[in-house]
GROMACS .gro file of C-alpha atoms in nm:
model
  489
    1MET     CA    1   1.337  -1.911  -1.491
    2TRP     CA    2   1.327  -2.279  -1.495
    3ASP     CA    3   1.228  -2.590  -1.706
    4SER     CA    4   0.914  -2.790  -1.634
    5GLN     CA    5   1.088  -3.074  -1.481
    6ARG     CA    6   1.279  -2.832  -1.236
    7ILE     CA    7   0.943  -2.685  -1.143
    8ALA     CA    8   0.767  -3.022  -1.075
    9ASP     CA    9   1.063  -3.107  -0.854
   10LEU     CA   10   1.042  -2.778  -0.660
   11VAL     CA   11   0.663  -2.837  -0.585
   12ARG     CA   12   0.689  -3.200  -0.559
   13GLY     CA   13   0.437  -3.243  -0.821
   14GLU     CA   14   0.347  -3.508  -1.081
   15LEU     CA   15   0.472  -3.393  -1.434
   16THR     CA   16   0.290  -3.495  -1.758
   17GLY     CA   17   0.406  -3.366  -2.103
   18ASP     CA   18   0.725  -3.198  -2.201
   19SER     CA   19   0.989  -3.201  -1.924
   20GLN     CA   20   1.213  -2.967  -2.072
   21VAL     CA   21   0.975  -2.684  -2.161
   22ARG     CA   22   1.094  -2.333  -2.011
   23ALA     CA   23   0.862  -2.100  -1.823
   24SER     CA   24   0.897  -1.783  -1.659
   25GLY     CA   25   0.640  -1.538  -1.498
   26CYS     CA   26   0.288  -1.650  -1.385
   27CYS     CA   27  -0.063  -1.589  -1.420
   28ILE     CA   28  -0.399  -1.673  -1.262
   29ASP     CA   29  -0.646  -1.550  -1.526
   30SER     CA   30  -0.642  -1.737  -1.865
   31ARG     CA   31  -0.741  -1.426  -2.037
   32GLY     CA   32  -0.409  -1.245  -1.958
   33VAL     CA   33  -0.163  -1.518  -2.010
   34LYS     CA   34   0.169  -1.431  -2.185
   35ALA     CA   35   0.375  -1.663  -2.382
   36GLY     CA   36   0.592  -1.887  -2.180
   37GLU     CA   37   0.434  -1.839  -1.855
   38ILE     CA   38   0.314  -2.072  -1.575
   39PHE     CA   39  -0.067  -2.068  -1.541
   40PHE     CA   40  -0.188  -2.159  -1.197
   41ALA     CA   41  -0.532  -2.314  -1.198
   42LEU     CA   42  -0.656  -2.174  -0.864
   43VAL     CA   43  -0.998  -2.220  -0.726
   44GLY     CA   44  -1.180  -1.914  -0.643
   45GLU     CA   45  -1.519  -1.807  -0.480
   46ARG     CA   46  -1.686  -1.774  -0.833
   47THR     CA   47  -1.452  -1.943  -1.077
   48ASP     CA   48  -1.238  -2.232  -1.106
   49GLY     CA   49  -0.914  -2.210  -1.286
   50HIS     CA   50  -0.927  -2.566  -1.395
   51ASP     CA   51  -1.218  -2.493  -1.650
   52TYR     CA   52  -0.973  -2.273  -1.837
   53ILE     CA   53  -0.662  -2.479  -1.860
   54GLU     CA   54  -0.694  -2.561  -2.237
   55GLY     CA   55  -0.765  -2.183  -2.304
   56ALA     CA   56  -0.439  -2.087  -2.122
   57TRP     CA   57  -0.225  -2.329  -2.321
   58GLN     CA   58  -0.386  -2.167  -2.632
   59LYS     CA   59  -0.292  -1.832  -2.504
   60GLY     CA   60   0.071  -1.930  -2.479
   61ALA     CA   61   0.117  -2.079  -2.121
   62SER     CA   62   0.409  -2.339  -2.133
   63VAL     CA   63   0.330  -2.482  -1.790
   64VAL     CA   64  -0.003  -2.548  -1.606
   65ILE     CA   65  -0.006  -2.624  -1.249
   66GLY     CA   66  -0.336  -2.775  -1.125
   67GLU     CA   67  -0.468  -2.938  -0.814
   68LYS     CA   68  -0.481  -3.337  -0.830
   69GLU     CA   69  -0.828  -3.346  -0.651
   70ARG     CA   70  -0.992  -3.106  -0.917
   71LEU     CA   71  -0.835  -3.281  -1.194
   72GLU     CA   72  -0.928  -3.639  -1.090
   73HIS     CA   73  -1.304  -3.523  -1.113
   74ARG     CA   74  -1.280  -3.405  -1.483
   75ARG     CA   75  -1.226  -3.546  -1.803
   76GLU     CA   76  -0.883  -3.640  -1.889
   77VAL     CA   77  -0.673  -3.332  -1.987
   78ARG     CA   78  -0.485  -3.379  -2.300
   79VAL     CA   79  -0.132  -3.193  -2.270
   80PRO     CA   80  -0.038  -3.026  -2.608
   81GLU     CA   81   0.297  -3.091  -2.773
   82GLY     CA   82   0.561  -2.880  -2.601
   83LYS     CA   83   0.347  -2.802  -2.284
   84ALA     CA   84   0.351  -2.947  -1.942
   85LEU     CA   85   0.096  -3.020  -1.682
   86ILE     CA   86   0.207  -3.059  -1.312
   87ARG     CA   87  -0.037  -3.190  -1.068
   88VAL     CA   88  -0.008  -3.072  -0.688
   89GLU     CA   89  -0.201  -3.088  -0.372
   90SER     CA   90  -0.252  -2.708  -0.360
   91GLY     CA   91  -0.195  -2.457  -0.635
   92LEU     CA   92  -0.166  -2.163  -0.397
   93ALA     CA   93   0.101  -2.360  -0.189
   94ALA     CA   94   0.290  -2.455  -0.501
   95MET     CA   95   0.285  -2.086  -0.600
   96GLN     CA   96   0.426  -1.985  -0.284
   97THR     CA   97   0.703  -2.237  -0.282
   98LEU     CA   98   0.818  -2.155  -0.631
   99ALA     CA   99   0.822  -1.775  -0.514
  100GLN     CA  100   1.034  -1.849  -0.224
  101ALA     CA  101   1.272  -2.046  -0.461
  102TRP     CA  102   1.285  -1.767  -0.712
  103ARG     CA  103   1.336  -1.499  -0.450
  104LYS     CA  104   1.655  -1.686  -0.336
  105GLU     CA  105   1.760  -1.761  -0.693
  106LEU     CA  106   1.727  -1.398  -0.800
  107GLY     CA  107   1.971  -1.276  -0.520
  108ALA     CA  108   1.793  -0.937  -0.535
  109LYS     CA  109   1.775  -0.723  -0.212
  110VAL     CA  110   1.418  -0.726  -0.071
  111VAL     CA  111   1.257  -0.429   0.077
  112ALA     CA  112   0.929  -0.510   0.264
  113ILE     CA  113   0.670  -0.247   0.370
  114THR     CA  114   0.376  -0.271   0.600
  115GLY     CA  115   0.189  -0.028   0.824
  116SER     CA  116  -0.178   0.089   0.906
  117ASN     CA  117  -0.156   0.386   0.661
  118GLY     CA  118   0.040   0.461   0.346
  119LYS     CA  119   0.169   0.116   0.255
  120THR     CA  120   0.104   0.127  -0.115
  121THR     CA  121   0.207   0.505  -0.141
  122THR     CA  122   0.524   0.421   0.026
  123LYS     CA  123   0.593   0.125  -0.198
  124ASP     CA  124   0.538   0.347  -0.501
  125MET     CA  125   0.775   0.598  -0.344
  126VAL     CA  126   1.046   0.351  -0.254
  127ALA     CA  127   1.025   0.213  -0.615
  128ALA     CA  128   1.085   0.568  -0.742
  129VAL     CA  129   1.378   0.638  -0.524
  130LEU     CA  130   1.553   0.312  -0.594
  131SER     CA  131   1.482   0.307  -0.972
  132GLU     CA  132   1.724   0.585  -1.000
  133LYS     CA  133   1.996   0.348  -0.950
  134TYR     CA  134   1.860  -0.016  -0.949
  135ARG     CA  135   1.641  -0.244  -1.162
  136THR     CA  136   1.353  -0.265  -0.944
  137HIS     CA  137   1.018  -0.468  -0.928
  138LYS     CA  138   0.725  -0.389  -0.710
  139ASN     CA  139   0.370  -0.518  -0.634
  140SER     CA  140   0.104  -0.412  -0.879
  141GLU     CA  141  -0.153  -0.214  -0.707
  142ASN     CA  142  -0.191  -0.365  -0.363
  143GLN     CA  143  -0.118  -0.711  -0.433
  144ASN     CA  144   0.007  -0.768  -0.090
  145ASN     CA  145  -0.128  -1.082   0.061
  146GLU     CA  146  -0.049  -1.463   0.047
  147LEU     CA  147  -0.152  -1.463  -0.334
  148GLY     CA  148  -0.030  -1.128  -0.458
  149LEU     CA  149   0.296  -1.138  -0.299
  150PRO     CA  150   0.411  -1.472  -0.434
  151MET     CA  151   0.262  -1.366  -0.779
  152THR     CA  152   0.467  -1.051  -0.764
  153ILE     CA  153   0.798  -1.222  -0.699
  154LEU     CA  154   0.732  -1.481  -0.975
  155LYS     CA  155   0.688  -1.203  -1.220
  156ALA     CA  156   1.024  -1.049  -1.133
  157THR     CA  157   1.273  -1.085  -1.427
  158GLU     CA  158   1.612  -1.220  -1.400
  159ASN     CA  159   1.798  -0.886  -1.388
  160THR     CA  160   1.601  -0.763  -1.096
  161GLU     CA  161   1.827  -0.601  -0.844
  162VAL     CA  162   1.581  -0.492  -0.587
  163LEU     CA  163   1.238  -0.648  -0.502
  164ILE     CA  164   0.990  -0.390  -0.321
  165LEU     CA  165   0.709  -0.576  -0.158
  166GLU     CA  166   0.407  -0.435   0.016
  167MET     CA  167   0.273  -0.671   0.299
  168GLY     CA  168  -0.090  -0.647   0.411
  169MET     CA  169  -0.201  -0.796   0.737
  170ARG     CA  170  -0.535  -0.928   0.849
  171GLY     CA  171  -0.417  -1.109   1.173
  172LEU     CA  172  -0.117  -1.235   1.379
  173GLY     CA  173   0.119  -1.455   1.172
  174GLN     CA  174   0.028  -1.334   0.831
  175ILE     CA  175   0.324  -1.095   0.801
  176ALA     CA  176   0.567  -1.354   0.935
  177PHE     CA  177   0.425  -1.612   0.670
  178LEU     CA  178   0.493  -1.348   0.376
  179CYS     CA  179   0.838  -1.289   0.528
  180ASP     CA  180   0.908  -1.654   0.504
  181ILE     CA  181   0.842  -1.637   0.127
  182ALA     CA  182   1.007  -1.291   0.075
  183CYS     CA  183   1.304  -1.315   0.315
  184PRO     CA  184   1.333  -0.922   0.341
  185ASP     CA  185   1.669  -0.734   0.403
  186ILE     CA  186   1.509  -0.396   0.485
  187GLY     CA  187   1.174  -0.362   0.669
  188VAL     CA  188   0.962  -0.033   0.660
  189ILE     CA  189   0.680   0.029   0.905
  190THR     CA  190   0.491   0.346   0.803
  191ASN     CA  191   0.306   0.352   1.151
  192ILE     CA  192   0.090   0.135   1.382
  193GLY     CA  193  -0.257   0.256   1.403
  194THR     CA  194  -0.609   0.106   1.469
  195THR     CA  195  -0.684  -0.049   1.139
  196HIS     CA  196  -0.771  -0.423   1.201
  197MET     CA  197  -0.871  -0.351   1.560
  198GLU     CA  198  -1.195  -0.552   1.484
  199LEU     CA  199  -0.962  -0.857   1.393
  200LEU     CA  200  -0.704  -0.830   1.650
  201GLY     CA  201  -0.873  -0.660   1.951
  202SER     CA  202  -0.606  -0.423   2.080
  203GLN     CA  203  -0.335  -0.195   1.974
  204GLU     CA  204  -0.077  -0.403   2.141
  205ALA     CA  205  -0.172  -0.712   1.913
  206ILE     CA  206  -0.172  -0.479   1.613
  207ALA     CA  207   0.177  -0.373   1.703
  208ARG     CA  208   0.289  -0.724   1.754
  209ALA     CA  209   0.153  -0.832   1.417
  210LYS     CA  210   0.318  -0.542   1.229
  211TRP     CA  211   0.649  -0.598   1.413
  212GLU     CA  212   0.673  -0.949   1.261
  213LEU     CA  213   0.826  -0.775   0.971
  214ILE     CA  214   1.113  -0.667   1.171
  215GLU     CA  215   1.171  -0.987   1.373
  216ALA     CA  216   1.184  -1.151   1.039
  217LEU     CA  217   1.489  -0.952   0.933
  218PRO     CA  218   1.834  -1.097   0.928
  219GLU     CA  219   2.079  -0.978   1.194
  220THR     CA  220   2.227  -0.758   0.946
  221GLY     CA  221   1.899  -0.631   0.826
  222SER     CA  222   1.765  -0.271   0.880
  223ALA     CA  223   1.427  -0.141   1.010
  224VAL     CA  224   1.306   0.200   0.873
  225LEU     CA  225   1.066   0.360   1.116
  226ASN     CA  226   0.850   0.647   1.165
  227GLY     CA  227   0.990   0.864   1.459
  228GLU     CA  228   0.637   1.017   1.484
  229ASP     CA  229   0.479   0.699   1.556
  230GLU     CA  230   0.460   0.600   1.920
  231TRP     CA  231   0.393   0.238   1.890
  232SER     CA  232   0.693   0.206   1.642
  233VAL     CA  233   0.926   0.369   1.873
  234LYS     CA  234   0.790   0.153   2.174
  235GLN     CA  235   0.860  -0.173   1.971
  236ALA     CA  236   1.205  -0.064   1.866
  237GLU     CA  237   1.317  -0.019   2.210
  238HIS     CA  238   1.330  -0.419   2.256
  239ASP     CA  239   1.475  -0.486   1.926
  240SER     CA  240   1.842  -0.549   1.828
  241HIS     CA  241   1.802  -0.452   1.453
  242GLN     CA  242   1.982  -0.150   1.299
  243THR     CA  243   1.698   0.122   1.299
  244PHE     CA  244   1.683   0.421   1.082
  245PHE     CA  245   1.440   0.692   1.191
  246TYR     CA  246   1.268   0.948   0.993
  247GLY     CA  247   1.018   1.242   1.072
  248LEU     CA  248   0.930   1.580   1.088
  249GLU     CA  249   0.909   1.685   1.427
  250GLY     CA  250   1.078   1.391   1.618
  251ARG     CA  251   0.777   1.358   1.853
  252PHE     CA  252   0.889   1.012   1.975
  253HIS     CA  253   1.237   0.969   1.841
  254GLU     CA  254   1.502   1.200   1.696
  255PRO     CA  255   1.490   1.136   1.302
  256ASP     CA  256   1.799   1.055   1.121
  257LEU     CA  257   1.620   1.191   0.821
  258ARG     CA  258   1.401   1.505   0.880
  259GLY     CA  259   1.167   1.688   0.649
  260MET     CA  260   1.170   2.064   0.686
  261ASN     CA  261   1.006   2.383   0.561
  262LEU     CA  262   0.694   2.228   0.409
  263THR     CA  263   0.503   2.443   0.144
  264PRO     CA  264   0.233   2.375  -0.098
  265PHE     CA  265   0.327   2.400  -0.474
  266GLY     CA  266   0.127   2.339  -0.785
  267ILE     CA  267  -0.213   2.198  -0.777
  268LEU     CA  268  -0.156   1.914  -0.532
  269GLY     CA  269   0.210   1.911  -0.465
  270THR     CA  270   0.438   1.978  -0.166
  271ARG     CA  271   0.794   2.105  -0.150
  272PHE     CA  272   1.018   2.062   0.145
  273GLN     CA  273   1.376   2.024   0.232
  274VAL     CA  274   1.561   1.712   0.373
  275GLY     CA  275   1.825   1.693   0.641
  276HIS     CA  276   2.023   1.384   0.705
  277ARG     CA  277   2.209   1.367   1.037
  278GLN     CA  278   2.380   1.029   0.967
  279VAL     CA  279   2.732   1.028   0.862
  280GLY     CA  280   2.798   0.673   0.762
  281HIS     CA  281   2.609   0.337   0.710
  282GLY     CA  282   2.384   0.290   1.027
  283ASP     CA  283   2.618   0.480   1.264
  284ARG     CA  284   2.441   0.719   1.479
  285CYS     CA  285   2.551   1.068   1.489
  286ALA     CA  286   2.588   1.205   1.861
  287VAL     CA  287   2.524   1.548   1.768
  288PRO     CA  288   2.161   1.679   1.800
  289PHE     CA  289   1.985   1.721   1.460
  290ALA     CA  290   1.922   2.082   1.522
  291GLU     CA  291   2.292   2.146   1.548
  292VAL     CA  292   2.371   1.955   1.240
  293ALA     CA  293   2.109   2.132   1.043
  294ALA     CA  294   2.241   2.487   1.166
  295GLU     CA  295   2.597   2.374   1.095
  296VAL     CA  296   2.541   2.243   0.733
  297GLY     CA  297   2.308   2.550   0.663
  298GLN     CA  298   1.965   2.533   0.470
  299LYS     CA  299   2.147   2.578   0.124
  300THR     CA  300   2.302   2.220   0.157
  301CYS     CA  301   1.965   2.042   0.237
  302PRO     CA  302   1.820   1.898  -0.078
  303HIS     CA  303   1.485   2.011  -0.202
  304VAL     CA  304   1.208   1.756  -0.271
  305SER     CA  305   0.926   1.857  -0.514
  306LEU     CA  306   0.660   1.599  -0.409
  307PRO     CA  307   0.356   1.549  -0.647
  308LEU     CA  308   0.136   1.490  -0.341
  309PRO     CA  309  -0.014   1.706  -0.069
  310GLY     CA  310   0.004   1.679   0.312
  311GLU     CA  311   0.245   1.585   0.590
  312HIS     CA  312   0.137   1.220   0.576
  313ASN     CA  313   0.279   1.189   0.209
  314VAL     CA  314   0.588   1.382   0.318
  315LEU     CA  315   0.644   1.109   0.593
  316ASP     CA  316   0.609   0.834   0.324
  317ALA     CA  317   0.851   1.022   0.108
  318LEU     CA  318   1.108   1.036   0.393
  319ALA     CA  319   1.071   0.653   0.454
  320ALA     CA  320   1.144   0.616   0.079
  321LEU     CA  321   1.460   0.830   0.101
  322SER     CA  322   1.571   0.659   0.403
  323VAL     CA  323   1.554   0.308   0.218
  324GLY     CA  324   1.761   0.485  -0.046
  325ILE     CA  325   2.020   0.593   0.192
  326LEU     CA  326   2.047   0.234   0.317
  327LEU     CA  327   2.107   0.126  -0.039
  328ASP     CA  328   2.351   0.395  -0.139
  329VAL     CA  329   2.107   0.605  -0.335
  330SER     CA  330   2.196   0.976  -0.286
  331LEU     CA  331   1.942   1.221  -0.150
  332GLU     CA  332   1.973   1.408  -0.475
  333GLU     CA  333   1.896   1.097  -0.677
  334GLY     CA  334   1.613   1.007  -0.448
  335CYS     CA  335   1.454   1.358  -0.477
  336ARG     CA  336   1.472   1.341  -0.854
  337GLY     CA  337   1.295   0.994  -0.844
  338LEU     CA  338   1.023   1.139  -0.599
  339ALA     CA  339   0.949   1.430  -0.834
  340ALA     CA  340   0.882   1.196  -1.130
  341MET     CA  341   0.709   0.914  -0.949
  342GLU     CA  342   0.378   0.759  -1.044
  343LEU     CA  343   0.097   0.663  -0.800
  344SER     CA  344  -0.118   0.351  -0.797
  345ARG     CA  345  -0.485   0.394  -0.884
  346MET     CA  346  -0.761   0.552  -0.668
  347ARG     CA  347  -0.527   0.740  -0.434
  348LEU     CA  348  -0.566   1.123  -0.419
  349GLU     CA  349  -0.681   1.134  -0.786
  350LEU     CA  350  -0.774   1.499  -0.906
  351HIS     CA  351  -1.070   1.536  -1.128
  352GLN     CA  352  -1.274   1.836  -1.252
  353GLY     CA  353  -1.621   1.855  -1.090
  354PRO     CA  354  -1.937   2.055  -1.156
  355GLU     CA  355  -1.962   2.420  -1.109
  356GLY     CA  356  -1.584   2.458  -1.151
  357SER     CA  357  -1.511   2.234  -0.854
  358THR     CA  358  -1.207   2.030  -0.786
  359LEU     CA  359  -1.251   1.656  -0.663
  360ILE     CA  360  -0.992   1.491  -0.454
  361SER     CA  361  -1.086   1.135  -0.499
  362ASP     CA  362  -0.908   0.923  -0.220
  363VAL     CA  363  -1.135   0.621  -0.226
  364TYR     CA  364  -0.909   0.319  -0.214
  365ASN     CA  365  -0.919   0.273   0.162
  366ALA     CA  366  -0.981   0.495   0.487
  367ASN     CA  367  -0.913   0.477   0.878
  368PRO     CA  368  -0.935   0.767   1.116
  369THR     CA  369  -0.565   0.875   1.063
  370SER     CA  370  -0.582   0.878   0.699
  371MET     CA  371  -0.935   1.049   0.699
  372LYS     CA  372  -0.794   1.325   0.926
  373ALA     CA  373  -0.476   1.365   0.694
  374SER     CA  374  -0.694   1.394   0.384
  375LEU     CA  375  -0.914   1.654   0.564
  376GLN     CA  376  -0.607   1.857   0.638
  377VAL     CA  377  -0.531   1.855   0.256
  378LEU     CA  378  -0.882   1.959   0.167
  379LYS     CA  379  -0.858   2.272   0.395
  380GLU     CA  380  -0.510   2.341   0.273
  381ARG     CA  381  -0.618   2.357  -0.072
  382GLY     CA  382  -0.982   2.468  -0.069
  383GLY     CA  383  -0.960   2.737   0.188
  384ALA     CA  384  -1.303   2.889   0.250
  385SER     CA  385  -1.499   2.682   0.024
  386THR     CA  386  -1.489   2.293   0.103
  387LEU     CA  387  -1.711   2.000   0.089
  388ALA     CA  388  -1.621   1.663   0.251
  389ILE     CA  389  -1.817   1.344   0.127
  390LEU     CA  390  -1.711   1.088   0.377
  391GLY     CA  391  -1.832   0.724   0.402
  392GLU     CA  392  -1.791   0.449   0.650
  393MET     CA  393  -1.462   0.312   0.795
  394TYR     CA  394  -1.427  -0.069   0.835
  395GLU     CA  395  -1.233  -0.307   1.062
  396LEU     CA  396  -1.222  -0.080   1.345
  397GLY     CA  397  -1.395  -0.299   1.582
  398GLU     CA  398  -1.486  -0.142   1.932
  399ALA     CA  399  -1.298   0.154   1.820
  400SER     CA  400  -1.555   0.220   1.537
  401ARG     CA  401  -1.792   0.472   1.708
  402GLU     CA  402  -1.489   0.664   1.846
  403GLY     CA  403  -1.287   0.675   1.530
  404HIS     CA  404  -1.574   0.793   1.336
  405TYR     CA  405  -1.676   1.061   1.590
  406GLU     CA  406  -1.300   1.191   1.616
  407VAL     CA  407  -1.318   1.236   1.219
  408GLY     CA  408  -1.638   1.448   1.268
  409GLN     CA  409  -1.458   1.657   1.523
  410THR     CA  410  -1.161   1.721   1.281
  411VAL     CA  411  -1.417   1.831   1.007
  412ALA     CA  412  -1.551   2.098   1.248
  413GLU     CA  413  -1.211   2.197   1.390
  414LEU     CA  414  -1.073   2.271   1.042
  415GLY     CA  415  -1.393   2.456   0.927
  416ILE     CA  416  -1.492   2.250   0.635
  417SER     CA  417  -1.786   2.422   0.476
  418GLU     CA  418  -2.014   2.145   0.421
  419LEU     CA  419  -2.018   1.775   0.535
  420ILE     CA  420  -2.191   1.475   0.356
  421THR     CA  421  -2.170   1.144   0.534
  422VAL     CA  422  -2.258   0.811   0.365
  423GLY     CA  423  -2.378   0.488   0.545
  424PRO     CA  424  -2.507   0.431   0.893
  425LEU     CA  425  -2.156   0.390   1.052
  426ALA     CA  426  -2.067   0.748   0.911
  427GLU     CA  427  -2.357   0.914   1.100
  428GLU     CA  428  -2.101   0.919   1.400
  429ILE     CA  429  -1.891   1.141   1.180
  430ALA     CA  430  -2.196   1.384   1.153
  431CYS     CA  431  -2.244   1.349   1.541
  432GLY     CA  432  -1.872   1.446   1.596
  433ALA     CA  433  -1.894   1.737   1.374
  434LEU     CA  434  -2.224   1.869   1.525
  435GLU     CA  435  -2.102   1.850   1.885
  436LYS     CA  436  -1.774   2.022   1.796
  437GLY     CA  437  -1.993   2.324   1.654
  438LEU     CA  438  -2.038   2.267   1.289
  439SER     CA  439  -2.388   2.407   1.201
  440PRO     CA  440  -2.655   2.142   1.166
  441GLN     CA  441  -2.764   2.308   0.822
  442ARG     CA  442  -2.419   2.221   0.691
  443ILE     CA  443  -2.434   1.843   0.795
  444HIS     CA  444  -2.612   1.614   0.564
  445SER     CA  445  -2.633   1.230   0.633
  446PHE     CA  446  -2.747   0.970   0.379
  447PRO     CA  447  -2.770   0.584   0.407
  448ASP     CA  448  -2.652   0.532   0.037
  449ARG     CA  449  -2.433   0.689  -0.239
  450GLU     CA  450  -2.745   0.799  -0.447
  451GLY     CA  451  -2.863   1.051  -0.193
  452ALA     CA  452  -2.521   1.187  -0.140
  453ILE     CA  453  -2.468   1.245  -0.487
  454LYS     CA  454  -2.785   1.429  -0.553
  455LYS     CA  455  -2.725   1.654  -0.235
  456ALA     CA  456  -2.356   1.707  -0.356
  457GLN     CA  457  -2.464   1.835  -0.690
  458GLU     CA  458  -2.724   2.079  -0.499
  459LEU     CA  459  -2.458   2.213  -0.285
  460LEU     CA  460  -2.210   2.262  -0.550
  461ALA     CA  461  -2.450   2.455  -0.746
  462ASP     CA  462  -2.480   2.693  -0.437
  463LEU     CA  463  -2.129   2.715  -0.325
  464ASN     CA  464  -1.852   2.931  -0.468
  465GLN     CA  465  -1.698   2.855  -0.794
  466GLY     CA  466  -1.374   2.671  -0.736
  467THR     CA  467  -1.509   2.463  -0.428
  468TRP     CA  468  -1.270   2.171  -0.339
  469VAL     CA  469  -1.450   1.843  -0.269
  470LEU     CA  470  -1.278   1.531  -0.074
  471ILE     CA  471  -1.431   1.196  -0.149
  472LYS     CA  472  -1.308   0.928   0.094
  473ALA     CA  473  -1.414   0.608   0.274
  474SER     CA  474  -1.315   0.240   0.300
  475ARG     CA  475  -1.286   0.048  -0.028
  476GLY     CA  476  -1.599  -0.155   0.048
  477MET     CA  477  -1.811   0.171   0.018
  478LYS     CA  478  -1.735   0.189  -0.363
  479MET     CA  479  -1.709   0.558  -0.328
  480GLU     CA  480  -1.546   0.597  -0.676
  481GLU     CA  481  -1.907   0.583  -0.805
  482VAL     CA  482  -1.950   0.912  -0.621
  483THR     CA  483  -1.629   1.054  -0.806
  484ARG     CA  484  -1.767   0.922  -1.122
  485ALA     CA  485  -2.118   1.078  -1.087
  486LEU     CA  486  -1.972   1.423  -0.989
  487HIS     CA  487  -1.699   1.403  -1.264
  488LYS     CA  488  -1.958   1.375  -1.518
  489GLY     CA  489  -2.087   1.702  -1.375
   0.00000   0.00000   0.00000
C-alpha cells in the first residue's frame, strides 16, 4: 500500500518512528492483527484501542494510528525499531481518509448496494457473479457503515479489479457520506421499504436517503433498480442516470432482465430462466419483453440454479446478473457463479431439528417484507406441517403495530400450522393471525425466548414428522438462541 511517511501525509498526522516502513491492510482488534497491517487504536463503548498498541506491534502491525488526546494522557509510548506511530485528531476520520485515497489509487470499479431488504444477500450474489471474470473484494458480513466500509476498502489487495460495497443507512446523509469515500460507479437499490421508519418518519424520507446512492454516481454511472418496487421506479423518473431494471412481473417498470418459470429444486433451492431484452450496453430495446421472449424462445434463455428459495432471492439474483451484464459478464458466466455462491452467516441456514423437523434459521434481521417472504418459503417447503417462530421487528416507528399485524395476517392466509410469537411487540403478529382466521389454539405468545423454546419442543413432539420451522426476528432479539436450542433437539 504505502510507507509510513505517505500515510502520515495523507492523514496529516505526526509521525514517530520509522518513516519508511511499509503497511497494507488494517485492523482494529489487536488480537487479529496480521503482519504489516495498520492498527487503528479506536475508542469503543467498552474498550480503548490505545490500551493495546504494544500488543498490536508485537502481533506484527507495522504502523499504529492513535489519537493525540488519548495518547497525551498515557505514559510515553515507545515505538519499536522498524515500526511507526502516527498521531491524529480522530482515528476513525483517518481511516476514512485513507480508504478514500486507496479506493482512488486502486482504480477498481466500485459497485455499491443498498436497500431495505436483501442488501447482504445481493452483495454476496454480485460477488459470485463478478468473480467469474474479475478479482473481487467485498464487505465481510454486513460491515456496511462508517467504520466497516472504509475497513473493507483498506483490506482490498492491489490486484482488486472490482470492489463490491454494501451500504447501510440510519439517517439522511449517511449513504452520501459513504459514497464520498467509495466513489461508486454502479449503484444497486434492492427496494425501498419501511425499515428505518422510526428514524426517518416517512416513506418519502426513506426513499430520499436510499437515493443518495444514485445521486452520488458519476454521469456515466449506472443505476440497477427493482422494477417490482414502486418507490424505486418513482425516484428514477426524476433521475438522468442510465437505469437498468430487473424483475419478475414488471409491476411498475418493464424489466431489462426478467426471471421466468420459477420452480423449487433440492432442499432449499430455486431454478428459473432469465431473459434479457437489452441488445447493447445501456440501450433500451423498443420491442416489448414478451415479444422478445417469444422470438428468442425458451431454449435460449439461460437457466439459473440458485441455492436459495423464494421470489425475493430470485430478485436479488437478477440484480446481481444485471450488474454482471453492465460489466461484461455473460449470463452464462453469471449463472454459473450463482450456482456456486456462498452466503454470509445467519441467513436462511438449514438445521436438523427435533422429531425429524427442518429448521430455517433466518435470524440476522427482519422487517414486514422479509418476514412475509420467509413465510412464503416456509409454506412452499413445509406444505401442511409448518411452525413459524416469529419475534419482534425493530425500527418501524409508527408503522410498527401495522407491520407486525400484517405479518400475522400473512401467517393465517398461508395456512401456517402453528404460530409462536416472542416479545411484546410480536403480540400484534398473533392479533393479525387471529383476526384473519387462524385458530386461537394454534397461536402461542411468549414474552421471552425461553417460553417459546419450550413450547416449540412440545409442538414438534405432537406435529407430523418432517415439520418445517421458520425462526425469524430482528437481530436484537437474538433468535439464534432459539435455533441453537432446537438444533440440539
